[in-house]
mmCIF file with all atom_site columns, C-alpha atoms in Angstrom:
data_model
loop_
_atom_site.group_PDB
_atom_site.id
_atom_site.type_symbol
_atom_site.label_atom_id
_atom_site.label_alt_id
_atom_site.label_comp_id
_atom_site.label_asym_id
_atom_site.label_entity_id
_atom_site.label_seq_id
_atom_site.pdbx_PDB_ins_code
_atom_site.Cartn_x
_atom_site.Cartn_y
_atom_site.Cartn_z
_atom_site.occupancy
_atom_site.B_iso_or_equiv
_atom_site.pdbx_formal_charge
_atom_site.auth_seq_id
_atom_site.auth_comp_id
_atom_site.auth_asym_id
_atom_site.auth_atom_id
_atom_site.pdbx_PDB_model_num
ATOM 1   C CA . MET A 1 1   ? 1.182   1.302   -8.388  1.00 78.00 ? 1   MET A CA 1
ATOM 2   C CA . ARG A 1 2   ? 2.211   2.268   -11.978 1.00 86.00 ? 2   ARG A CA 1
ATOM 3   C CA . ILE A 1 3   ? 2.941   -0.053  -14.897 1.00 91.00 ? 3   ILE A CA 1
ATOM 4   C CA . LEU A 1 4   ? 4.237   1.068   -18.219 1.00 94.00 ? 4   LEU A CA 1
ATOM 5   C CA . VAL A 1 5   ? 2.953   -0.790  -21.233 1.00 95.00 ? 5   VAL A CA 1
ATOM 6   C CA . VAL A 1 6   ? 5.331   -0.464  -24.434 1.00 96.00 ? 6   VAL A CA 1
ATOM 7   C CA . GLU A 1 7   ? 3.374   -1.864  -27.253 1.00 95.00 ? 7   GLU A CA 1
ATOM 8   C CA . ASP A 1 8   ? 2.924   -0.569  -30.903 1.00 93.00 ? 8   ASP A CA 1
ATOM 9   C CA . GLU A 1 9   ? -0.294  -2.463  -31.336 1.00 92.00 ? 9   GLU A CA 1
ATOM 10  C CA . VAL A 1 10  ? -2.488  0.322   -30.364 1.00 92.00 ? 10  VAL A CA 1
ATOM 11  C CA . ASP A 1 11  ? -5.582  -1.813  -29.867 1.00 94.00 ? 11  ASP A CA 1
ATOM 12  C CA . LEU A 1 12  ? -3.813  -4.353  -27.839 1.00 93.00 ? 12  LEU A CA 1
ATOM 13  C CA . ALA A 1 13  ? -2.167  -1.333  -25.785 1.00 93.00 ? 13  ALA A CA 1
ATOM 14  C CA . ARG A 1 14  ? -5.795  0.191   -25.162 1.00 93.00 ? 14  ARG A CA 1
ATOM 15  C CA . THR A 1 15  ? -7.067  -3.342  -24.151 1.00 93.00 ? 15  THR A CA 1
ATOM 16  C CA . LEU A 1 16  ? -4.433  -3.704  -21.819 1.00 92.00 ? 16  LEU A CA 1
ATOM 17  C CA . HIS A 1 17  ? -4.966  -0.271  -20.181 1.00 93.00 ? 17  HIS A CA 1
ATOM 18  C CA . THR A 1 18  ? -8.462  -0.608  -19.763 1.00 92.00 ? 18  THR A CA 1
ATOM 19  C CA . GLY A 1 19  ? -8.001  -4.132  -18.076 1.00 91.00 ? 19  GLY A CA 1
ATOM 20  C CA . LEU A 1 20  ? -4.985  -3.243  -15.774 1.00 91.00 ? 20  LEU A CA 1
ATOM 21  C CA . THR A 1 21  ? -6.672  -0.127  -14.822 1.00 89.00 ? 21  THR A CA 1
ATOM 22  C CA . ALA A 1 22  ? -9.641  -2.314  -13.596 1.00 87.00 ? 22  ALA A CA 1
ATOM 23  C CA . GLU A 1 23  ? -6.976  -4.345  -11.719 1.00 86.00 ? 23  GLU A CA 1
ATOM 24  C CA . GLY A 1 24  ? -6.449  -1.098  -9.578  1.00 83.00 ? 24  GLY A CA 1
ATOM 25  C CA . TYR A 1 25  ? -3.103  -0.144  -11.493 1.00 87.00 ? 25  TYR A CA 1
ATOM 26  C CA . SER A 1 26  ? -2.150  3.093   -13.232 1.00 87.00 ? 26  SER A CA 1
ATOM 27  C CA . VAL A 1 27  ? -1.020  2.301   -16.716 1.00 91.00 ? 27  VAL A CA 1
ATOM 28  C CA . ASP A 1 28  ? 1.254   4.392   -18.842 1.00 92.00 ? 28  ASP A CA 1
ATOM 29  C CA . LEU A 1 29  ? 1.405   3.696   -22.883 1.00 94.00 ? 29  LEU A CA 1
ATOM 30  C CA . ALA A 1 30  ? 4.179   4.285   -25.199 1.00 94.00 ? 30  ALA A CA 1
ATOM 31  C CA . HIS A 1 31  ? 4.033   2.847   -28.638 1.00 94.00 ? 31  HIS A CA 1
ATOM 32  C CA . ASP A 1 32  ? 7.734   2.987   -29.840 1.00 93.00 ? 32  ASP A CA 1
ATOM 33  C CA . GLY A 1 33  ? 10.931  1.857   -28.419 1.00 92.00 ? 33  GLY A CA 1
ATOM 34  C CA . ARG A 1 34  ? 12.385  5.408   -27.881 1.00 90.00 ? 34  ARG A CA 1
ATOM 35  C CA . GLN A 1 35  ? 9.498   6.694   -26.167 1.00 91.00 ? 35  GLN A CA 1
ATOM 36  C CA . GLY A 1 36  ? 9.277   3.746   -24.021 1.00 92.00 ? 36  GLY A CA 1
ATOM 37  C CA . LEU A 1 37  ? 12.806  3.964   -23.368 1.00 90.00 ? 37  LEU A CA 1
ATOM 38  C CA . TRP A 1 38  ? 12.577  7.475   -22.036 1.00 87.00 ? 38  TRP A CA 1
ATOM 39  C CA . MET A 1 39  ? 9.308   6.883   -20.051 1.00 89.00 ? 39  MET A CA 1
ATOM 40  C CA . ALA A 1 40  ? 10.986  4.168   -18.341 1.00 88.00 ? 40  ALA A CA 1
ATOM 41  C CA . ARG A 1 41  ? 14.102  6.293   -17.264 1.00 80.00 ? 41  ARG A CA 1
ATOM 42  C CA . SER A 1 42  ? 11.797  9.006   -16.046 1.00 71.00 ? 42  SER A CA 1
ATOM 43  C CA . GLY A 1 43  ? 9.025   7.164   -14.193 1.00 68.00 ? 43  GLY A CA 1
ATOM 44  C CA . ASP A 1 44  ? 8.455   5.258   -11.170 1.00 73.00 ? 44  ASP A CA 1
ATOM 45  C CA . TYR A 1 45  ? 7.211   1.915   -12.389 1.00 86.00 ? 45  TYR A CA 1
ATOM 46  C CA . ALA A 1 46  ? 6.426   -1.324  -10.567 1.00 87.00 ? 46  ALA A CA 1
ATOM 47  C CA . VAL A 1 47  ? 6.547   -3.354  -13.810 1.00 92.00 ? 47  VAL A CA 1
ATOM 48  C CA . VAL A 1 48  ? 7.184   -2.784  -17.359 1.00 95.00 ? 48  VAL A CA 1
ATOM 49  C CA . VAL A 1 49  ? 5.430   -4.812  -19.927 1.00 95.00 ? 49  VAL A CA 1
ATOM 50  C CA . LEU A 1 50  ? 7.458   -4.546  -23.139 1.00 95.00 ? 50  LEU A CA 1
ATOM 51  C CA . ASP A 1 51  ? 7.150   -5.760  -26.623 1.00 92.00 ? 51  ASP A CA 1
ATOM 52  C CA . LEU A 1 52  ? 10.123  -7.035  -28.955 1.00 89.00 ? 52  LEU A CA 1
ATOM 53  C CA . MET A 1 53  ? 9.095   -5.718  -32.267 1.00 88.00 ? 53  MET A CA 1
ATOM 54  C CA . LEU A 1 54  ? 8.906   -1.924  -31.631 1.00 92.00 ? 54  LEU A CA 1
ATOM 55  C CA . PRO A 1 55  ? 9.495   0.866   -33.938 1.00 92.00 ? 55  PRO A CA 1
ATOM 56  C CA . GLY A 1 56  ? 12.375  3.302   -33.473 1.00 87.00 ? 56  GLY A CA 1
ATOM 57  C CA . LEU A 1 57  ? 14.021  0.921   -31.091 1.00 89.00 ? 57  LEU A CA 1
ATOM 58  C CA . ASN A 1 58  ? 13.337  -2.671  -30.685 1.00 91.00 ? 58  ASN A CA 1
ATOM 59  C CA . GLY A 1 59  ? 12.751  -4.460  -27.113 1.00 91.00 ? 59  GLY A CA 1
ATOM 60  C CA . TYR A 1 60  ? 15.824  -6.239  -26.978 1.00 90.00 ? 60  TYR A CA 1
ATOM 61  C CA . LYS A 1 61  ? 17.737  -2.866  -27.082 1.00 90.00 ? 61  LYS A CA 1
ATOM 62  C CA . VAL A 1 62  ? 15.735  -1.101  -24.764 1.00 92.00 ? 62  VAL A CA 1
ATOM 63  C CA . CYS A 1 63  ? 15.696  -3.760  -22.002 1.00 92.00 ? 63  CYS A CA 1
ATOM 64  C CA . ALA A 1 64  ? 19.462  -4.048  -22.320 1.00 89.00 ? 64  ALA A CA 1
ATOM 65  C CA . GLN A 1 65  ? 19.833  -0.094  -22.170 1.00 87.00 ? 65  GLN A CA 1
ATOM 66  C CA . LEU A 1 66  ? 17.691  0.094   -19.193 1.00 87.00 ? 66  LEU A CA 1
ATOM 67  C CA . ARG A 1 67  ? 19.964  -2.860  -17.577 1.00 86.00 ? 67  ARG A CA 1
ATOM 68  C CA . ARG A 1 68  ? 23.063  -1.047  -18.527 1.00 82.00 ? 68  ARG A CA 1
ATOM 69  C CA . GLU A 1 69  ? 22.005  1.908   -16.662 1.00 75.00 ? 69  GLU A CA 1
ATOM 70  C CA . GLY A 1 70  ? 21.325  0.090   -13.229 1.00 74.00 ? 70  GLY A CA 1
ATOM 71  C CA . ASN A 1 71  ? 17.437  0.272   -13.812 1.00 80.00 ? 71  ASN A CA 1
ATOM 72  C CA . ALA A 1 72  ? 16.158  -2.736  -11.924 1.00 82.00 ? 72  ALA A CA 1
ATOM 73  C CA . THR A 1 73  ? 12.510  -2.349  -12.663 1.00 88.00 ? 73  THR A CA 1
ATOM 74  C CA . PRO A 1 74  ? 11.060  -5.427  -13.451 1.00 92.00 ? 74  PRO A CA 1
ATOM 75  C CA . ILE A 1 75  ? 10.253  -6.409  -17.277 1.00 94.00 ? 75  ILE A CA 1
ATOM 76  C CA . LEU A 1 76  ? 7.941   -8.529  -18.565 1.00 94.00 ? 76  LEU A CA 1
ATOM 77  C CA . VAL A 1 77  ? 8.403   -9.001  -22.534 1.00 92.00 ? 77  VAL A CA 1
ATOM 78  C CA . LEU A 1 78  ? 5.186   -9.666  -24.492 1.00 85.00 ? 78  LEU A CA 1
ATOM 79  C CA . THR A 1 79  ? 5.639   -10.705 -28.005 1.00 79.00 ? 79  THR A CA 1
ATOM 80  C CA . ALA A 1 80  ? 4.586   -12.637 -31.005 1.00 78.00 ? 80  ALA A CA 1
ATOM 81  C CA . LYS A 1 81  ? 8.227   -13.958 -31.189 1.00 67.00 ? 81  LYS A CA 1
ATOM 82  C CA . ALA A 1 82  ? 7.572   -17.001 -29.686 1.00 63.00 ? 82  ALA A CA 1
ATOM 83  C CA . GLY A 1 83  ? 10.701  -19.031 -30.467 1.00 69.00 ? 83  GLY A CA 1
ATOM 84  C CA . GLU A 1 84  ? 13.236  -20.428 -27.717 1.00 75.00 ? 84  GLU A CA 1
ATOM 85  C CA . TRP A 1 85  ? 16.044  -18.300 -29.147 1.00 77.00 ? 85  TRP A CA 1
ATOM 86  C CA . ASP A 1 86  ? 13.933  -15.410 -29.006 1.00 74.00 ? 86  ASP A CA 1
ATOM 87  C CA . GLN A 1 87  ? 12.748  -15.964 -25.401 1.00 75.00 ? 87  GLN A CA 1
ATOM 88  C CA . ALA A 1 88  ? 16.501  -16.913 -24.342 1.00 81.00 ? 88  ALA A CA 1
ATOM 89  C CA . GLU A 1 89  ? 17.802  -13.622 -25.926 1.00 81.00 ? 89  GLU A CA 1
ATOM 90  C CA . ALA A 1 90  ? 15.025  -11.526 -24.175 1.00 79.00 ? 90  ALA A CA 1
ATOM 91  C CA . LEU A 1 91  ? 15.891  -13.078 -20.728 1.00 83.00 ? 91  LEU A CA 1
ATOM 92  C CA . ASP A 1 92  ? 19.980  -12.640 -21.450 1.00 84.00 ? 92  ASP A CA 1
ATOM 93  C CA . THR A 1 93  ? 19.299  -8.860  -22.211 1.00 85.00 ? 93  THR A CA 1
ATOM 94  C CA . GLY A 1 94  ? 17.796  -8.625  -18.708 1.00 87.00 ? 94  GLY A CA 1
ATOM 95  C CA . ALA A 1 95  ? 13.885  -9.339  -19.128 1.00 90.00 ? 95  ALA A CA 1
ATOM 96  C CA . ASP A 1 96  ? 12.471  -10.833 -15.923 1.00 90.00 ? 96  ASP A CA 1
ATOM 97  C CA . ASP A 1 97  ? 9.717   -12.958 -17.644 1.00 90.00 ? 97  ASP A CA 1
ATOM 98  C CA . TYR A 1 98  ? 8.538   -13.633 -21.126 1.00 88.00 ? 98  TYR A CA 1
ATOM 99  C CA . LEU A 1 99  ? 4.997   -14.266 -22.399 1.00 88.00 ? 99  LEU A CA 1
ATOM 100 C CA . ALA A 1 100 ? 4.107   -14.798 -25.932 1.00 86.00 ? 100 ALA A CA 1
ATOM 101 C CA . LYS A 1 101 ? 0.839   -13.706 -27.914 1.00 84.00 ? 101 LYS A CA 1
ATOM 102 C CA . PRO A 1 102 ? -1.693  -14.890 -28.208 1.00 85.00 ? 102 PRO A CA 1
ATOM 103 C CA . PHE A 1 103 ? -1.866  -14.908 -24.384 1.00 86.00 ? 103 PHE A CA 1
ATOM 104 C CA . SER A 1 104 ? -4.096  -15.498 -21.478 1.00 88.00 ? 104 SER A CA 1
ATOM 105 C CA . TYR A 1 105 ? -4.983  -12.178 -19.816 1.00 89.00 ? 105 TYR A CA 1
ATOM 106 C CA . LEU A 1 106 ? -5.590  -13.997 -16.553 1.00 90.00 ? 106 LEU A CA 1
ATOM 107 C CA . VAL A 1 107 ? -1.782  -15.621 -17.013 1.00 91.00 ? 107 VAL A CA 1
ATOM 108 C CA . LEU A 1 108 ? -0.587  -11.991 -17.675 1.00 91.00 ? 108 LEU A CA 1
ATOM 109 C CA . VAL A 1 109 ? -1.970  -10.522 -14.508 1.00 91.00 ? 109 VAL A CA 1
ATOM 110 C CA . ALA A 1 110 ? -0.916  -13.272 -12.379 1.00 91.00 ? 110 ALA A CA 1
ATOM 111 C CA . ARG A 1 111 ? 2.554   -13.095 -13.586 1.00 90.00 ? 111 ARG A CA 1
ATOM 112 C CA . LEU A 1 112 ? 2.665   -9.090  -13.096 1.00 90.00 ? 112 LEU A CA 1
ATOM 113 C CA . ARG A 1 113 ? 1.701   -9.941  -9.499  1.00 87.00 ? 113 ARG A CA 1
ATOM 114 C CA . ALA A 1 114 ? 4.454   -12.403 -9.333  1.00 88.00 ? 114 ALA A CA 1
ATOM 115 C CA . LEU A 1 115 ? 6.887   -9.874  -10.404 1.00 88.00 ? 115 LEU A CA 1
ATOM 116 C CA . VAL A 1 116 ? 5.742   -7.188  -8.068  1.00 82.00 ? 116 VAL A CA 1
ATOM 117 C CA . ARG A 1 117 ? 6.010   -9.706  -5.052  1.00 78.00 ? 117 ARG A CA 1
ATOM 118 C CA . ARG A 1 118 ? 9.654   -10.609 -6.227  1.00 77.00 ? 118 ARG A CA 1
ATOM 119 C CA . ALA A 1 119 ? 10.613  -6.923  -6.426  1.00 72.00 ? 119 ALA A CA 1
ATOM 120 C CA . VAL A 1 120 ? 9.205   -6.005  -3.032  1.00 62.00 ? 120 VAL A CA 1
ATOM 121 C CA . ALA A 1 121 ? 11.111  -9.129  -1.423  1.00 58.00 ? 121 ALA A CA 1
ATOM 122 C CA . VAL A 1 122 ? 14.141  -7.007  -2.122  1.00 58.00 ? 122 VAL A CA 1
ATOM 123 C CA . ALA A 1 123 ? 12.466  -4.234  -0.469  1.00 58.00 ? 123 ALA A CA 1
ATOM 124 C CA . PRO A 1 124 ? 10.915  -4.069  3.072   1.00 57.00 ? 124 PRO A CA 1
ATOM 125 C CA . PRO A 1 125 ? 8.035   -6.285  2.360   1.00 66.00 ? 125 PRO A CA 1
ATOM 126 C CA . VAL A 1 126 ? 5.512   -4.360  4.485   1.00 81.00 ? 126 VAL A CA 1
ATOM 127 C CA . LEU A 1 127 ? 5.436   -0.535  4.618   1.00 86.00 ? 127 LEU A CA 1
ATOM 128 C CA . ALA A 1 128 ? 4.837   0.406   8.096   1.00 91.00 ? 128 ALA A CA 1
ATOM 129 C CA . VAL A 1 129 ? 3.665   4.197   9.459   1.00 94.00 ? 129 VAL A CA 1
ATOM 130 C CA . GLY A 1 130 ? 3.222   3.524   13.391  1.00 92.00 ? 130 GLY A CA 1
ATOM 131 C CA . ASP A 1 131 ? 0.578   0.905   13.821  1.00 94.00 ? 131 ASP A CA 1
ATOM 132 C CA . LEU A 1 132 ? -0.619  1.352   10.370  1.00 96.00 ? 132 LEU A CA 1
ATOM 133 C CA . SER A 1 133 ? 0.891   -1.427  7.993   1.00 94.00 ? 133 SER A CA 1
ATOM 134 C CA . LEU A 1 134 ? 0.545   -1.978  4.134   1.00 91.00 ? 134 LEU A CA 1
ATOM 135 C CA . ASP A 1 135 ? 1.308   -5.380  2.342   1.00 86.00 ? 135 ASP A CA 1
ATOM 136 C CA . VAL A 1 136 ? 1.986   -4.037  -0.903  1.00 76.00 ? 136 VAL A CA 1
ATOM 137 C CA . ALA A 1 137 ? 2.474   -7.467  -2.443  1.00 67.00 ? 137 ALA A CA 1
ATOM 138 C CA . ALA A 1 138 ? -0.958  -9.063  -0.917  1.00 74.00 ? 138 ALA A CA 1
ATOM 139 C CA . ARG A 1 139 ? -2.427  -5.427  -1.200  1.00 80.00 ? 139 ARG A CA 1
ATOM 140 C CA . ILE A 1 140 ? -3.538  -6.010  2.617   1.00 89.00 ? 140 ILE A CA 1
ATOM 141 C CA . CYS A 1 141 ? -3.867  -2.706  4.974   1.00 94.00 ? 141 CYS A CA 1
ATOM 142 C CA . ARG A 1 142 ? -3.826  -3.174  8.822   1.00 95.00 ? 142 ARG A CA 1
ATOM 143 C CA . ARG A 1 143 ? -4.160  -0.595  11.730  1.00 95.00 ? 143 ARG A CA 1
ATOM 144 C CA . ALA A 1 144 ? -3.170  -1.604  15.310  1.00 92.00 ? 144 ALA A CA 1
ATOM 145 C CA . GLY A 1 145 ? -3.614  -5.451  13.877  1.00 92.00 ? 145 GLY A CA 1
ATOM 146 C CA . ALA A 1 146 ? -7.053  -5.019  12.670  1.00 95.00 ? 146 ALA A CA 1
ATOM 147 C CA . ARG A 1 147 ? -7.709  -5.451  8.788   1.00 96.00 ? 147 ARG A CA 1
ATOM 148 C CA . VAL A 1 148 ? -8.734  -2.560  6.926   1.00 97.00 ? 148 VAL A CA 1
ATOM 149 C CA . ASP A 1 149 ? -10.632 -3.136  3.734   1.00 95.00 ? 149 ASP A CA 1
ATOM 150 C CA . LEU A 1 150 ? -9.644  -0.641  0.901   1.00 93.00 ? 150 LEU A CA 1
ATOM 151 C CA . THR A 1 151 ? -10.154 -0.127  -2.671  1.00 89.00 ? 151 THR A CA 1
ATOM 152 C CA . PRO A 1 152 ? -7.466  -0.694  -5.294  1.00 82.00 ? 152 PRO A CA 1
ATOM 153 C CA . ARG A 1 153 ? -7.370  3.217   -5.883  1.00 85.00 ? 153 ARG A CA 1
ATOM 154 C CA . GLU A 1 154 ? -7.592  3.807   -1.845  1.00 92.00 ? 154 GLU A CA 1
ATOM 155 C CA . PHE A 1 155 ? -4.724  1.357   -1.527  1.00 89.00 ? 155 PHE A CA 1
ATOM 156 C CA . SER A 1 156 ? -2.691  3.215   -4.260  1.00 85.00 ? 156 SER A CA 1
ATOM 157 C CA . VAL A 1 157 ? -3.126  6.499   -2.455  1.00 91.00 ? 157 VAL A CA 1
ATOM 158 C CA . LEU A 1 158 ? -2.237  5.359   1.058   1.00 93.00 ? 158 LEU A CA 1
ATOM 159 C CA . GLU A 1 159 ? 0.759   3.335   -0.151  1.00 87.00 ? 159 GLU A CA 1
ATOM 160 C CA . LEU A 1 160 ? 2.367   6.428   -1.963  1.00 86.00 ? 160 LEU A CA 1
ATOM 161 C CA . LEU A 1 161 ? 1.860   8.273   1.323   1.00 93.00 ? 161 LEU A CA 1
ATOM 162 C CA . ALA A 1 162 ? 3.329   5.503   3.305   1.00 91.00 ? 162 ALA A CA 1
ATOM 163 C CA . ARG A 1 163 ? 6.321   5.131   1.019   1.00 84.00 ? 163 ARG A CA 1
ATOM 164 C CA . ARG A 1 164 ? 6.976   9.067   1.771   1.00 87.00 ? 164 ARG A CA 1
ATOM 165 C CA . ALA A 1 165 ? 5.842   8.551   5.366   1.00 90.00 ? 165 ALA A CA 1
ATOM 166 C CA . GLY A 1 166 ? 6.324   12.295  7.302   1.00 91.00 ? 166 GLY A CA 1
ATOM 167 C CA . GLN A 1 167 ? 6.651   14.223  3.997   1.00 91.00 ? 167 GLN A CA 1
ATOM 168 C CA . ALA A 1 168 ? 4.130   16.349  2.245   1.00 92.00 ? 168 ALA A CA 1
ATOM 169 C CA . VAL A 1 169 ? 2.647   14.550  -1.042  1.00 90.00 ? 169 VAL A CA 1
ATOM 170 C CA . SER A 1 170 ? 1.229   16.806  -3.475  1.00 91.00 ? 170 SER A CA 1
ATOM 171 C CA . LYS A 1 171 ? -2.316  16.067  -5.079  1.00 91.00 ? 171 LYS A CA 1
ATOM 172 C CA . ALA A 1 172 ? -0.541  15.957  -8.156  1.00 87.00 ? 172 ALA A CA 1
ATOM 173 C CA . ASP A 1 173 ? 1.888   13.381  -7.381  1.00 84.00 ? 173 ASP A CA 1
ATOM 174 C CA . LEU A 1 174 ? -1.182  11.365  -5.794  1.00 88.00 ? 174 LEU A CA 1
ATOM 175 C CA . LEU A 1 175 ? -3.407  11.594  -9.252  1.00 84.00 ? 175 LEU A CA 1
ATOM 176 C CA . TYR A 1 176 ? -0.052  10.325  -11.258 1.00 77.00 ? 176 TYR A CA 1
ATOM 177 C CA . HIS A 1 177 ? 0.469   7.473   -8.682  1.00 75.00 ? 177 HIS A CA 1
ATOM 178 C CA . ALA A 1 178 ? -3.146  6.241   -8.367  1.00 78.00 ? 178 ALA A CA 1
ATOM 179 C CA . TRP A 1 179 ? -5.350  7.177   -11.404 1.00 76.00 ? 179 TRP A CA 1
ATOM 180 C CA . PRO A 1 180 ? -4.970  6.673   -15.089 1.00 61.00 ? 180 PRO A CA 1
ATOM 181 C CA . ASP A 1 181 ? -3.385  9.332   -17.479 1.00 57.00 ? 181 ASP A CA 1
ATOM 182 C CA . ASP A 1 182 ? -6.389  11.292  -18.124 1.00 59.00 ? 182 ASP A CA 1
ATOM 183 C CA . ALA A 1 183 ? -7.139  12.163  -14.517 1.00 63.00 ? 183 ALA A CA 1
ATOM 184 C CA . LEU A 1 184 ? -6.542  15.656  -14.159 1.00 76.00 ? 184 LEU A CA 1
ATOM 185 C CA . ASP A 1 185 ? -8.735  16.686  -11.479 1.00 86.00 ? 185 ASP A CA 1
ATOM 186 C CA . PRO A 1 186 ? -7.451  17.092  -7.811  1.00 86.00 ? 186 PRO A CA 1
ATOM 187 C CA . ASN A 1 187 ? -11.135 16.503  -6.202  1.00 90.00 ? 187 ASN A CA 1
ATOM 188 C CA . LEU A 1 188 ? -10.413 12.875  -7.039  1.00 90.00 ? 188 LEU A CA 1
ATOM 189 C CA . VAL A 1 189 ? -7.808  12.711  -4.521  1.00 93.00 ? 189 VAL A CA 1
ATOM 190 C CA . GLU A 1 190 ? -9.697  15.106  -1.906  1.00 94.00 ? 190 GLU A CA 1
ATOM 191 C CA . ALA A 1 191 ? -12.709 12.605  -2.106  1.00 94.00 ? 191 ALA A CA 1
ATOM 192 C CA . ARG A 1 192 ? -10.538 9.520   -1.942  1.00 94.00 ? 192 ARG A CA 1
ATOM 193 C CA . VAL A 1 193 ? -8.433  10.862  1.351   1.00 96.00 ? 193 VAL A CA 1
ATOM 194 C CA . SER A 1 194 ? -11.693 11.801  2.933   1.00 96.00 ? 194 SER A CA 1
ATOM 195 C CA . VAL A 1 195 ? -12.849 7.982   2.631   1.00 97.00 ? 195 VAL A CA 1
ATOM 196 C CA . LEU A 1 196 ? -9.528  6.948   3.734   1.00 97.00 ? 196 LEU A CA 1
ATOM 197 C CA . ARG A 1 197 ? -9.815  9.234   6.732   1.00 97.00 ? 197 ARG A CA 1
ATOM 198 C CA . LYS A 1 198 ? -12.860 7.523   7.821   1.00 97.00 ? 198 LYS A CA 1
ATOM 199 C CA . LYS A 1 199 ? -11.442 4.228   7.335   1.00 97.00 ? 199 LYS A CA 1
ATOM 200 C CA . VAL A 1 200 ? -7.777  4.413   8.745   1.00 97.00 ? 200 VAL A CA 1
ATOM 201 C CA . ASP A 1 201 ? -8.258  7.171   11.302  1.00 96.00 ? 201 ASP A CA 1
ATOM 202 C CA . ALA A 1 202 ? -11.741 8.061   12.692  1.00 96.00 ? 202 ALA A CA 1
ATOM 203 C CA . VAL A 1 203 ? -12.601 4.279   13.104  1.00 95.00 ? 203 VAL A CA 1
ATOM 204 C CA . PHE A 1 204 ? -9.540  4.138   15.345  1.00 95.00 ? 204 PHE A CA 1
ATOM 205 C CA . SER A 1 205 ? -9.838  7.513   16.707  1.00 93.00 ? 205 SER A CA 1
ATOM 206 C CA . ARG A 1 206 ? -6.518  8.749   15.038  1.00 93.00 ? 206 ARG A CA 1
ATOM 207 C CA . GLN A 1 207 ? -5.256  11.745  12.974  1.00 94.00 ? 207 GLN A CA 1
ATOM 208 C CA . SER A 1 208 ? -2.541  10.292  11.067  1.00 96.00 ? 208 SER A CA 1
ATOM 209 C CA . LEU A 1 209 ? -3.391  11.534  7.693   1.00 96.00 ? 209 LEU A CA 1
ATOM 210 C CA . GLN A 1 210 ? -2.778  15.158  7.717   1.00 96.00 ? 210 GLN A CA 1
ATOM 211 C CA . THR A 1 211 ? -3.642  18.075  5.051   1.00 96.00 ? 211 THR A CA 1
ATOM 212 C CA . VAL A 1 212 ? -0.829  20.257  4.391   1.00 96.00 ? 212 VAL A CA 1
ATOM 213 C CA . ARG A 1 213 ? -2.184  23.584  3.073   1.00 94.00 ? 213 ARG A CA 1
ATOM 214 C CA . GLY A 1 214 ? -1.384  24.677  -0.458  1.00 91.00 ? 214 GLY A CA 1
ATOM 215 C CA . ILE A 1 215 ? 0.264   21.188  -1.126  1.00 92.00 ? 215 ILE A CA 1
ATOM 216 C CA . GLY A 1 216 ? -1.433  18.008  -0.446  1.00 94.00 ? 216 GLY A CA 1
ATOM 217 C CA . TYR A 1 217 ? -1.259  15.490  2.343   1.00 96.00 ? 217 TYR A CA 1
ATOM 218 C CA . ARG A 1 218 ? 1.236   13.589  4.793   1.00 96.00 ? 218 ARG A CA 1
ATOM 219 C CA . LEU A 1 219 ? 0.930   10.571  6.404   1.00 96.00 ? 219 LEU A CA 1
ATOM 220 C CA . VAL A 1 220 ? 2.578   10.461  9.954   1.00 95.00 ? 220 VAL A CA 1
ATOM 221 C CA . ASP A 1 221 ? 2.990   7.980   13.225  1.00 94.00 ? 221 ASP A CA 1
ATOM 222 C CA . ASP A 1 222 ? 0.293   9.622   15.503  1.00 89.00 ? 222 ASP A CA 1
ATOM 223 C CA . ARG A 1 223 ? 0.277   7.252   18.121  1.00 78.00 ? 223 ARG A CA 1
ATOM 224 C CA . GLU A 1 224 ? 1.523   9.695   20.944  1.00 61.00 ? 224 GLU A CA 1
ATOM 225 C CA . HIS A 1 225 ? -1.534  11.705  20.219  1.00 52.00 ? 225 HIS A CA 1
ATOM 226 C CA . GLY A 1 226 ? -3.945  8.669   20.016  1.00 45.00 ? 226 GLY A CA 1
#
């Protein structure tokens, strides 16, 4: 699951990148409003964390422009402007939540989880491919009713495959979705898929996670072959 952080304080942005990556998210960074707007338009993000006082284009304008374009990605405003008028303006321009600096990292992560839960409440709350199910908000995987313990990275890989069930998903797409920006080695994907096969297929004598030669992988409902 990917998060976009638009923050011009480089040290804070890096801290958020490190912390959220440890939580299992993949995090992209932008340091000015124009870059943030472009990335929010072009990326598939679960949440955008948006500072208000940005160079180039302030956070109010970024938020308002995204909403005018029909972009419904949840937006958490993170800013040093803590006045009630600032908070009201941020919410009126389309932000979903507001957190003033300095902030508790524990509260930030909890609010991000809440925004994700609200977003998936609009979409199907559980991704199902045959008897394999993923509860995206709770980060729980089950096969034939039995819980399968996955690491955050494994869950992210399987989530993208489940969202594109039956389709070939490239290793590059899986890297982009499940790893930080500097991850470029497709062997990372191969190793993670190998572990996933053991956990969600081999234990259940199944073959739902398939290799697509020259491309990547595909997740299918293989119950008729089980």
